[in-house]
Coordinates of C-alpha atoms in Angstrom, one line a residue:
M147 CA 0.0 0.0 0.0
K148 CA 1.1 3.5 -0.7
F149 CA -0.6 5.0 2.3
L150 CA 1.8 7.2 4.1
R151 CA 4.7 5.1 3.0
S152 CA 5.2 7.4 0.1
A153 CA 5.8 10.2 2.5
I154 CA 8.9 10.8 4.5
L155 CA 9.5 7.4 6.2
I156 CA 11.9 7.0 9.0
T157 CA 12.6 3.5 10.3
L158 CA 14.4 3.6 13.6
I159 CA 16.1 0.4 14.6
L160 CA 18.1 -0.1 17.8
A161 CA 21.5 -1.4 16.8
I162 CA 23.0 -1.9 20.2
A163 CA 21.8 -4.7 22.5
L164 CA 20.7 -3.3 25.8
P165 CA 19.3 -4.8 29.0
V166 CA 15.8 -6.0 28.5
T167 CA 13.5 -3.8 30.5
G168 CA 10.4 -3.3 28.4
L169 CA 7.2 -4.9 27.5
A170 CA 8.4 -6.6 24.3
S171 CA 11.1 -8.7 26.0
A172 CA 8.8 -11.7 26.0
R173 CA 6.9 -10.9 22.8
Q174 CA 7.4 -11.4 19.1
D175 CA 9.0 -8.4 17.5
V176 CA 6.5 -6.0 16.1
T177 CA 6.6 -2.7 14.2
I178 CA 4.4 0.2 15.2
R179 CA 3.6 2.8 12.6
Y180 CA 3.2 6.4 14.1
A181 CA 2.0 9.3 12.0
L182 CA 2.2 13.0 12.5
W183 CA 1.8 16.1 10.3
D184 CA 4.3 18.6 11.6
N185 CA 7.7 18.3 10.0
N186 CA 9.2 20.6 12.6
Q187 CA 8.4 18.0 15.3
L188 CA 10.0 15.1 13.5
P189 CA 13.4 15.3 15.1
A190 CA 12.1 15.4 18.6
Y191 CA 9.7 12.5 18.1
T192 CA 12.5 10.5 16.4
E193 CA 14.5 10.9 19.6
C194 CA 11.5 9.8 21.7
A195 CA 11.2 6.7 19.5
N196 CA 14.9 6.0 20.0
Q197 CA 14.5 6.1 23.8
F198 CA 11.3 4.1 23.7
M199 CA 13.0 1.3 21.6
E200 CA 15.9 1.2 23.9
S201 CA 13.5 0.2 26.7
N202 CA 11.3 -2.0 24.5
P203 CA 13.7 -3.9 22.2
G204 CA 11.0 -6.0 20.6
I205 CA 9.1 -2.9 19.3
T206 CA 10.2 -0.9 16.3
V207 CA 8.6 2.5 15.7
E208 CA 8.3 3.8 12.2
I209 CA 7.5 7.5 12.0
E210 CA 5.6 8.7 9.0
Q211 CA 5.0 12.4 8.2
L212 CA 2.7 14.2 5.8
G213 CA 1.5 17.8 5.4
W214 CA -1.8 18.7 7.0
S215 CA -4.2 18.1 4.1
D216 CA -2.6 15.0 2.8
Y217 CA -2.2 13.7 6.4
W218 CA -6.0 13.6 7.1
S219 CA -6.8 12.3 3.7
A220 CA -4.4 9.4 4.3
I221 CA -5.7 8.7 7.8
Q222 CA -9.3 8.6 6.6
S223 CA -8.6 6.5 3.5
G224 CA -6.5 4.2 5.8
F225 CA -9.6 3.5 7.9
V226 CA -11.4 2.3 4.8
T227 CA -8.5 0.3 3.3
G228 CA -7.3 -1.1 6.6
D229 CA -3.9 0.5 6.3
A230 CA -4.1 3.3 8.8
P231 CA -1.1 3.8 11.2
D232 CA -1.3 2.1 14.6
V233 CA -0.9 5.4 16.4
F234 CA -1.4 8.9 15.1
T235 CA -1.5 12.5 16.2
N236 CA -5.1 13.5 16.6
H237 CA -6.9 16.9 16.5
L238 CA -10.0 18.0 18.3
A239 CA -11.7 19.0 15.1
K240 CA -11.3 15.4 13.8
Y241 CA -11.7 13.0 16.7
P242 CA -15.5 13.3 17.3
E243 CA -16.1 12.0 13.8
F244 CA -13.6 9.2 14.3
V245 CA -15.3 8.3 17.5
A246 CA -18.7 8.2 15.7
L247 CA -17.1 5.9 13.1
E248 CA -15.7 3.7 15.9
Q249 CA -12.2 4.0 14.6
L250 CA -10.4 4.9 17.9
V251 CA -9.5 2.6 20.8
D252 CA -11.0 3.6 24.1
I253 CA -7.9 3.7 26.3
Q254 CA -9.6 4.4 29.6
P255 CA -9.5 0.8 30.7
L256 CA -5.7 0.8 29.9
V257 CA -5.2 4.1 31.8
E258 CA -6.9 2.5 34.8
R259 CA -5.1 -0.8 34.5
D260 CA -1.7 0.8 34.4
G261 CA -2.5 3.6 36.8
V262 CA -1.5 6.3 34.3
P263 CA -2.0 9.8 35.8
T264 CA -4.1 12.2 33.8
D265 CA -3.6 15.2 36.2
I266 CA 0.0 15.9 35.2
Y267 CA -1.0 18.0 32.2
Y268 CA -2.3 21.6 32.0
P269 CA -5.8 21.8 33.4
G270 CA -8.5 20.7 31.1
L271 CA -6.3 19.1 28.4
A272 CA -6.9 15.5 29.3
D273 CA -10.6 16.0 29.7
L274 CA -10.9 17.2 26.1
W275 CA -10.4 13.6 24.9
V276 CA -13.1 12.0 27.0
K277 CA -16.6 11.3 25.9
D278 CA -19.2 9.4 27.9
G279 CA -16.5 8.0 30.1
A280 CA -14.4 6.7 27.2
R281 CA -11.0 8.2 26.5
Y282 CA -9.5 8.5 23.0
G283 CA -6.1 10.0 23.5
L284 CA -3.5 11.3 26.0
P285 CA -2.3 15.0 25.7
K286 CA 0.9 15.8 23.9
D287 CA 1.0 19.6 23.6
W288 CA -1.0 22.8 23.7
D289 CA -1.0 26.1 21.7
T290 CA -2.3 29.6 21.8
V291 CA -2.4 32.3 19.1
G292 CA -0.4 35.5 19.0
V293 CA 0.6 38.3 16.5
V294 CA 3.6 37.8 14.3
Y295 CA 5.3 40.9 12.9
N296 CA 8.1 41.8 10.5
A297 CA 10.4 43.9 12.7
D298 CA 12.0 45.7 9.8
M299 CA 8.6 46.9 8.5
L300 CA 7.6 48.2 11.9
E301 CA 10.8 50.1 12.3
A302 CA 10.5 51.6 8.9
A303 CA 7.0 52.8 9.8
G304 CA 8.2 54.2 13.1
I305 CA 6.1 51.8 15.1
D306 CA 7.3 50.6 18.5
P307 CA 6.3 46.9 18.9
A308 CA 5.4 47.9 22.5
V309 CA 2.2 49.2 21.0
M310 CA 0.9 45.6 21.1
D311 CA 1.0 45.6 24.8
E312 CA -2.1 47.9 24.9
W313 CA -3.6 48.0 21.4
T314 CA -7.3 47.6 21.0
W315 CA -9.8 46.2 18.5
N316 CA -13.5 46.5 17.9
P317 CA -15.7 45.5 15.0
E318 CA -16.9 49.1 14.3
D319 CA -13.7 50.9 13.5
G320 CA -11.0 48.3 14.2
G321 CA -9.5 50.3 17.1
T322 CA -5.8 51.0 17.3
F323 CA -5.1 47.7 15.8
E324 CA -6.6 48.8 12.5
Q325 CA -4.7 52.1 12.7
V326 CA -1.4 50.2 13.0
V327 CA -2.4 47.9 10.1
A328 CA -3.2 50.9 8.0
Q329 CA 0.1 52.6 8.9
L330 CA 2.0 49.5 7.8
T331 CA 0.1 49.3 4.4
L332 CA 1.9 51.1 1.6
D333 CA 0.9 51.9 -2.0
A334 CA 3.2 52.2 -4.9
N335 CA 3.7 55.9 -4.2
G336 CA 4.8 55.3 -0.7
N337 CA 1.5 56.5 0.9
N338 CA 0.4 54.5 3.9
G339 CA -3.2 53.6 4.6
L340 CA -3.7 56.6 6.9
S341 CA -2.9 59.0 4.1
P342 CA -5.8 60.7 2.2
D343 CA -3.7 59.9 -1.0
F344 CA -3.5 56.2 -0.3
D345 CA -4.3 54.2 -3.4
K346 CA -5.9 50.9 -2.2
D347 CA -5.8 49.5 -5.7
N348 CA -2.1 49.8 -6.0
V349 CA -0.7 48.3 -2.8
V350 CA 2.9 47.1 -2.6
Q351 CA 3.0 46.2 1.1
Y352 CA 0.0 45.0 3.1
G353 CA -0.4 45.7 6.8
F354 CA -2.0 42.3 7.5
T355 CA -2.7 38.8 6.1
T356 CA -4.4 35.8 7.6
D357 CA -5.1 32.2 7.1
W358 CA -8.7 32.7 5.8
P359 CA -8.7 30.0 3.2
T360 CA -8.7 27.3 5.8
A361 CA -10.7 29.2 8.4
A362 CA -14.0 27.3 7.8
G363 CA -16.1 27.3 11.0
Y364 CA -13.3 27.5 13.5
G365 CA -10.8 30.1 12.3
Q366 CA -8.3 29.2 15.1
T367 CA -5.5 31.4 13.9
S368 CA -7.6 33.8 11.8
F369 CA -11.1 35.1 12.9
S370 CA -11.4 33.5 16.3
V371 CA -9.1 35.9 18.1
F372 CA -11.4 38.7 16.9
T373 CA -14.9 37.1 17.2
A374 CA -14.3 35.6 20.6
S375 CA -13.1 39.0 21.9
T376 CA -16.7 40.3 21.4
G377 CA -18.0 37.8 23.8
W378 CA -19.3 35.5 21.1
T379 CA -19.1 31.7 21.5
Y380 CA -19.3 29.0 18.9
N381 CA -22.0 26.9 20.4
N382 CA -23.7 25.8 23.6
G383 CA -20.7 24.1 25.1
L384 CA -18.5 21.0 25.0
W385 CA -20.2 18.4 22.7
G386 CA -22.9 21.0 22.1
N387 CA -25.7 20.7 19.5
E388 CA -26.5 24.3 18.7
Y389 CA -24.1 26.7 16.9
Y390 CA -24.3 30.5 16.9
Y391 CA -22.8 31.6 13.6
D392 CA -25.9 33.8 13.1
D393 CA -25.0 36.0 16.1
P394 CA -24.7 39.6 15.0
R395 CA -21.4 40.0 16.9
F396 CA -19.9 37.2 14.9
A397 CA -21.3 38.5 11.6
Q398 CA -20.0 42.0 12.3
A399 CA -16.5 40.8 13.2
I400 CA -16.3 38.6 10.1
Q401 CA -17.4 41.5 7.8
W402 CA -14.8 43.8 9.4
I403 CA -12.1 41.3 8.6
A404 CA -13.2 40.7 5.0
D405 CA -13.5 44.5 4.5
L406 CA -9.7 44.8 5.2
W407 CA -9.1 43.5 1.7
L408 CA -12.5 44.1 0.0
E409 CA -13.0 47.7 1.0
K410 CA -9.8 49.2 2.5
G411 CA -6.9 47.5 0.8
Y412 CA -5.1 46.9 4.1
A413 CA -4.9 43.1 3.8
A414 CA -3.7 40.8 1.1
P415 CA -6.6 40.0 -1.3
Y416 CA -8.3 36.7 -0.8
E417 CA -7.1 35.4 -4.2
D418 CA -3.5 35.8 -3.0
M419 CA -4.2 34.2 0.4
A420 CA -5.8 31.2 -1.3
G421 CA -3.1 31.0 -4.0
L422 CA 0.2 31.7 -2.2
G423 CA -0.9 31.3 1.3
Y424 CA -0.7 33.7 4.2
F425 CA 2.6 32.3 5.4
A426 CA 4.3 32.6 2.0
L427 CA 3.0 36.2 1.7
F428 CA 4.5 37.1 5.1
Q429 CA 7.8 35.5 4.4
A430 CA 8.0 37.1 0.9
G431 CA 7.8 40.5 2.6
K432 CA 4.3 41.3 1.2
A433 CA 2.6 41.7 4.6
A434 CA 3.8 43.1 7.9
L435 CA 1.5 41.4 10.4
T436 CA -0.4 38.2 10.8
T437 CA -1.9 36.1 13.6
D438 CA -0.7 32.5 14.1
G439 CA -0.3 29.6 16.5
S440 CA 2.6 29.0 18.8
W441 CA 3.5 25.8 16.9
M442 CA 4.6 28.1 14.0
I443 CA 7.3 30.0 16.0
G444 CA 10.1 28.0 14.6
S445 CA 8.9 28.4 11.0
Y446 CA 8.7 32.2 11.4
L447 CA 12.2 32.3 12.9
G448 CA 13.4 30.9 9.6
S449 CA 12.5 34.1 7.8
E450 CA 15.1 36.2 6.1
F451 CA 14.2 39.2 8.2
P452 CA 13.8 39.7 11.9
V453 CA 10.5 38.5 13.3
G454 CA 8.8 39.4 16.6
F455 CA 5.8 38.0 18.4
G456 CA 3.3 40.3 20.0
R457 CA 0.1 40.2 22.1
L458 CA -3.3 40.0 20.5
P459 CA -5.3 43.2 20.5
I460 CA -7.7 43.8 23.4
G461 CA -11.3 43.4 22.1
P462 CA -14.6 44.5 23.7
E463 CA -14.4 41.5 26.1
G464 CA -10.6 41.3 26.4
R465 CA -7.9 39.4 24.7
K466 CA -9.0 35.9 23.6
S467 CA -7.1 33.0 22.1
M468 CA -8.2 29.5 21.4
F469 CA -6.5 27.0 23.8
N470 CA -6.0 23.9 21.7
G471 CA -4.5 20.6 22.5
L472 CA -3.4 17.6 20.5
A473 CA -3.3 14.0 21.6
D474 CA -2.1 10.6 20.3
S475 CA -4.7 8.1 19.5
I476 CA -4.7 4.3 18.7
W477 CA -6.5 3.1 15.6
V478 CA -9.0 0.4 16.4
G479 CA -7.8 -1.7 13.5
S480 CA -4.2 -2.0 14.8
E481 CA -3.0 -5.5 15.1
H482 CA -0.7 -4.5 17.9
Q483 CA -2.8 -2.5 20.3
E484 CA -0.9 -3.4 23.4
E485 CA 2.4 -2.3 21.9
A486 CA 0.6 0.8 20.5
W487 CA -0.6 1.6 24.0
Q488 CA 2.9 1.3 25.4
W489 CA 4.1 3.8 22.8
V490 CA 1.2 6.2 23.5
K491 CA 1.9 6.0 27.2
F492 CA 5.5 6.9 26.5
L493 CA 4.6 9.8 24.2
A494 CA 2.4 11.2 27.0
S495 CA 5.1 10.8 29.7
A496 CA 7.6 13.3 31.0
D497 CA 10.4 11.3 29.5
C498 CA 9.2 12.1 25.9
Q499 CA 7.6 15.4 26.6
N500 CA 10.9 16.7 28.1
I501 CA 12.6 15.8 24.8
V502 CA 9.9 17.7 22.9
G503 CA 10.2 20.6 25.2
Q504 CA 14.0 20.8 24.8
S505 CA 13.4 21.1 21.0
G506 CA 11.6 24.4 21.6
V507 CA 9.2 23.6 18.7
V508 CA 5.9 23.4 20.7
F509 CA 4.7 23.7 24.2
P510 CA 4.3 20.1 25.7
A511 CA 1.2 19.3 27.7
I512 CA 3.2 18.7 30.9
P513 CA 4.0 22.2 32.5
E514 CA 7.6 21.3 33.4
A515 CA 8.3 20.2 29.8
A516 CA 6.7 23.4 28.5
D517 CA 9.1 25.4 30.7
L518 CA 12.0 23.7 28.9
S519 CA 10.6 24.9 25.6
L520 CA 10.3 28.5 26.9
Q521 CA 13.9 28.3 28.1
V522 CA 15.2 27.2 24.7
R523 CA 13.7 30.3 23.1
A524 CA 14.9 32.6 25.9
D525 CA 18.4 31.2 25.5
I526 CA 18.5 32.4 21.9
G527 CA 17.0 35.8 22.7
V528 CA 13.5 35.1 21.3
D529 CA 10.6 36.4 23.3
V530 CA 7.6 34.1 22.9
S531 CA 5.8 35.3 26.1
A532 CA 3.0 36.6 23.9
F533 CA 1.8 33.0 23.7
T534 CA 2.4 31.9 27.3
S535 CA 1.0 35.1 28.7
Q536 CA -2.2 34.6 26.8
A537 CA -2.4 31.1 28.3
A538 CA -1.8 32.3 31.8
E539 CA -4.2 35.3 31.6
E540 CA -7.5 34.8 33.5
G541 CA -10.3 34.4 30.9
G542 CA -7.7 34.8 28.1
T543 CA -8.5 31.5 26.4
F544 CA -11.4 29.4 25.2
L545 CA -11.5 25.8 24.1
F546 CA -11.9 24.4 20.6
P547 CA -15.7 23.7 20.0
I548 CA -15.8 19.9 20.1
T549 CA -19.0 18.5 18.6
D550 CA -20.2 15.9 16.2
Y551 CA -20.3 16.6 12.5
G552 CA -17.0 18.4 12.4
G553 CA -16.4 17.4 8.8
E554 CA -19.8 18.6 7.6
I555 CA -19.5 21.9 9.5
T556 CA -16.1 22.5 7.9
V557 CA -17.6 22.1 4.4
I558 CA -20.6 24.3 5.1
M559 CA -18.7 27.1 6.8
Q560 CA -15.7 27.1 4.4
E561 CA -18.1 27.7 1.5
A562 CA -19.8 30.5 3.4
M563 CA -16.5 32.1 4.4
D564 CA -15.2 31.9 0.8
R565 CA -18.3 33.7 -0.5
I566 CA -17.9 36.4 2.1
A567 CA -14.2 36.8 1.4
L568 CA -14.8 37.1 -2.3
G569 CA -17.5 39.8 -1.7
E570 CA -20.2 37.7 -3.3
V571 CA -22.5 38.2 -0.3
D572 CA -22.5 40.1 3.0
A573 CA -21.6 38.2 6.2
E574 CA -24.9 38.8 8.0
T575 CA -26.9 37.2 5.1
E576 CA -24.6 34.3 4.4
L577 CA -24.0 33.4 8.0
K578 CA -27.6 33.1 8.9
A579 CA -28.1 30.7 6.1
A580 CA -25.0 28.7 7.0
N581 CA -26.0 28.5 10.6
E582 CA -29.4 27.0 9.8
E583 CA -27.6 24.4 7.7
V584 CA -25.1 23.6 10.5
N585 CA -27.8 23.3 13.1
A586 CA -29.9 21.1 10.9
L587 CA -27.1 18.5 11.2
F588 CA -28.1 18.0 14.9
E589 CA -31.8 17.5 14.3

C-alpha cells in the first residue's frame, strides 16, 4: 500500500543490544507505525522513538509524516482500506467524527489498568479527549495564538512593537489595531493607509494577512481571536448541539475582517491568500502582520528578516485565544494494540515530553516540559511570552468547539467564508443561512 509510505519514512532500529526492561522482552518483534503532520516536530519524536525502543527492544517504531491536508486524507482512507497507522496525532476537530465511526480505541481501561496519571497536564487538556466515560487520547501539547510581525517593517514605519501591549480592537472601526495595520500598508507611491492619498488598488505592502482559506467554521488562527473577543461563543458548550454563527457579533466581526481586503486595501486579497498562502505572503515581505499559532514559532524564525511575536489586540471583552491541545490516539484496526498503547503511554510521559520541550518547537502538555521549551527560546533571545502570557491570563483562552459533524460543519462554513471573502455576499446574510444548515445536522 502506498498509504503514508510514500511520505517521509523513517525507520528507527536499535542497533545496540541493551538490557531487556520493556514490554516486548517476551513478545514477538512488532513494528508500530506512528503518523504526525508537523515536519518541525519530526526530530524530537524521532528521539522519543529511540529512547522508547531502547527500553522495548521488541518494538520498532516507524514514524511517517505528511503535510496537513494529505495527512488527514491518508488517515481517513487508511480507515477504509485497513492501512491506517497504529498510532497517530489527533486533532480536536477530527476526533469526534472518528469516535462516531468507531475508529479509535477507548484507552480508559488501559489508563486505569496501568495507573497512568491524567492530572499531570495543563488543566483541562486530558478531559478534552473524554466522551461518555471513554478516553480517546493522551495529551501531547498545547497552543495559543499571537501576533507575528516583520520587525523591519515596523521600524521603517516608526512603530514601536510595544504598541501591542495595549492596542485595542472593535468591529466598528478596528480600534488602534486597524490604525497600525493601515500605517503598515503602503501603496506604490509610498503613501500608507492613513494618508488621504492612499491608493488601495495599487498596494505594494499590506499591513495584514491571515489564514482565511482554511478558516472554515473554526478560524483558530484567523477570525477566532477577533470574534471571541466580542463575547461570542461557537455553540452551547462541549459536545454541544447548537451553533451561533448567526450571532450579530460574529457577523459584524467577520465582515470587518473581510473588508480589510474588500474595501480598505489593508490586507492581502483573498485570491493571494488562497493561491500563495498567508505564510508565504508574510515570508515574501508582502505583509507586515499576521496572527498565528505557537507551533509556528520555529517556522517564522526561519524568515530572512527579523521577526517578533506580540500580544493580540484587546477586544470589547478582552484578549482571547483558542487554547487547543493535541493527543495521540490508537487506531481500532491496529493488530498491535498493546504495543501501540505502550508507545502512546511513553509519548504522554515526562520522558518524551521533556525531549519535545527541549526542542523548543511546541509547548508540551506537561508544564515542566513546556518550561523547557520556553527556556530554549529565551536562550537564543527570542521572546515568545505573547503565547504563554495569553495562556496564563485569566479568561484569556477558550476551548476548541468539540462537537459531532465536524467534517460537515467545515464544508458548510468554508463555502460560506469563501463567498464572504470574495465579496459575493455580505456576512450577515450568508452566516444566517449557513448557521441554519449547520444546526440542521443535529436535528
